[in-house]
Amino acid sequence: MNIVRQNPHKILSDAVEYGNLVFLAGQVATDLGQDINGQTRQVLKTIDEVLAKAGTDKSKILSANIWLTDIRNRDSMNVEWLAWVDPANLPARATVEAKLADPKMLVEIAVIAAK
C-alpha cells in the first residue's frame, strides 16, 4: 500500500493516508484573536478541508483527540462540536486540558478517519 502525505511541512504533514485510513495532524486556528467558539469553528472547517482533500468527510471520523488550554472551555467548544459533528456517526473522543504551542491557541483537534 502507498503512503500519501498531504502538505508536508518541516516537522509534520497535515494528513497521512494509508490504506483506507486518514490520520490528521492536530489542527489549530489561524486567527488566534478569536474566542474558543471562533477558534473551534476554524479548526473544524480546516478538518473538513483536509478530509475532503483525502476523499473522505466528517461522517467517517473514527476517533478525535481534543486539547483545550482550559478545560472550563469544554462546554463552549462542545457547542461548536455538536453543531458540526455528524450525529449519526459520532466518533470515539477524548478531551483533555493541555498547554499548546502558542499561549493564544485555545484548542487543537486531531482526528483519524476512514475513507
Coordinates of C-alpha atoms in Angstrom, one line a residue:
M1 CA 0.0 0.0 0.0
N2 CA 1.1 3.5 -0.7
I3 CA 1.5 6.2 1.9
V4 CA 0.3 9.6 0.8
R5 CA 1.4 12.7 2.8
Q6 CA -0.6 15.8 2.5
N7 CA 1.2 19.1 2.5
P8 CA 4.4 18.1 4.3
H9 CA 6.0 20.8 6.4
K10 CA 9.3 21.0 8.2
I11 CA 8.1 18.8 11.1
L12 CA 4.8 17.2 10.1
S13 CA 2.3 16.6 7.3
D14 CA -1.3 17.9 7.5
A15 CA -2.5 14.4 7.0
V16 CA -1.2 10.9 6.2
E17 CA -3.2 8.5 4.2
Y18 CA -2.5 4.8 4.4
G19 CA -4.9 2.2 3.1
N20 CA -8.4 3.2 4.0
L21 CA -7.3 5.4 6.9
V22 CA -6.5 9.1 7.1
F23 CA -4.6 10.4 10.1
L24 CA -4.8 14.2 10.5
A25 CA -2.2 16.2 12.4
G26 CA -3.5 18.4 15.2
Q27 CA -5.3 21.4 13.7
V28 CA -5.3 24.8 15.3
A29 CA -6.9 28.1 14.4
T30 CA -5.1 30.6 12.2
D31 CA -6.9 33.6 13.7
L32 CA -5.8 33.4 17.3
G33 CA -7.7 36.6 18.2
Q34 CA -10.9 34.5 18.3
D35 CA -12.6 33.1 21.5
I36 CA -12.9 29.4 22.0
N37 CA -16.1 29.2 19.8
G38 CA -14.4 31.0 16.9
Q39 CA -11.2 29.0 17.2
T40 CA -13.2 25.8 17.3
R41 CA -15.2 26.7 14.2
Q42 CA -11.9 27.5 12.4
V43 CA -10.4 24.2 13.4
L44 CA -13.4 22.2 12.3
K45 CA -13.5 24.0 9.0
T46 CA -9.9 23.1 8.4
I47 CA -10.6 19.5 9.3
D48 CA -13.4 19.4 6.7
E49 CA -11.0 20.7 4.1
V50 CA -8.2 18.3 4.9
L51 CA -10.6 15.3 5.0
A52 CA -12.1 16.4 1.6
K53 CA -8.6 16.5 0.1
A54 CA -8.2 12.9 1.2
G55 CA -11.5 11.9 -0.3
T56 CA -13.5 11.5 2.9
D57 CA -15.6 13.6 5.3
K58 CA -16.6 14.0 9.0
S59 CA -19.2 11.2 8.8
K60 CA -16.3 8.8 8.6
I61 CA -14.3 10.1 11.6
L62 CA -13.4 7.1 13.8
S63 CA -11.5 8.9 16.6
A64 CA -10.9 12.5 17.8
N65 CA -8.5 13.9 20.3
I66 CA -9.2 17.4 21.5
W67 CA -6.8 19.5 23.6
L68 CA -8.0 22.6 25.4
T69 CA -5.8 25.1 27.2
D70 CA -8.6 25.5 29.8
I71 CA -10.9 22.6 30.4
R72 CA -13.5 25.1 31.6
N73 CA -13.9 25.9 27.8
R74 CA -15.2 22.4 27.2
D75 CA -18.9 23.3 27.2
S76 CA -18.3 26.2 24.7
M77 CA -16.2 24.0 22.5
N78 CA -18.9 21.3 22.6
V79 CA -21.5 23.8 21.3
E80 CA -19.4 24.1 18.1
W81 CA -18.6 20.4 18.0
L82 CA -22.2 19.4 18.3
A83 CA -23.2 21.8 15.6
W84 CA -20.6 20.3 13.3
V85 CA -20.2 16.6 14.0
D86 CA -22.4 14.1 12.2
P87 CA -24.9 13.0 15.0
A88 CA -25.5 9.6 13.2
N89 CA -21.8 8.9 13.2
L90 CA -20.2 10.0 16.4
P91 CA -16.5 9.2 16.8
A92 CA -14.7 7.9 19.8
R93 CA -13.3 11.0 21.5
A94 CA -11.0 12.3 24.3
T95 CA -10.9 15.8 25.5
V96 CA -8.1 16.9 27.8
E97 CA -6.5 20.1 29.2
A98 CA -3.0 20.9 27.9
K99 CA -0.6 23.7 27.2
L100 CA -0.4 24.3 23.5
A101 CA 2.5 25.7 21.4
D102 CA 1.2 29.3 21.4
P103 CA -0.5 30.7 24.5
K104 CA -3.1 32.3 22.3
M105 CA -4.2 28.9 21.0
L106 CA -7.2 27.7 22.8
V107 CA -8.0 24.4 21.1
E108 CA -6.3 21.7 19.0
I109 CA -8.1 18.8 17.4
A110 CA -6.6 15.7 15.6
V111 CA -8.8 13.0 14.0
I112 CA -8.5 9.7 12.3
A113 CA -11.0 8.9 9.6
A114 CA -11.9 6.1 7.3
K115 CA -12.0 6.7 3.5

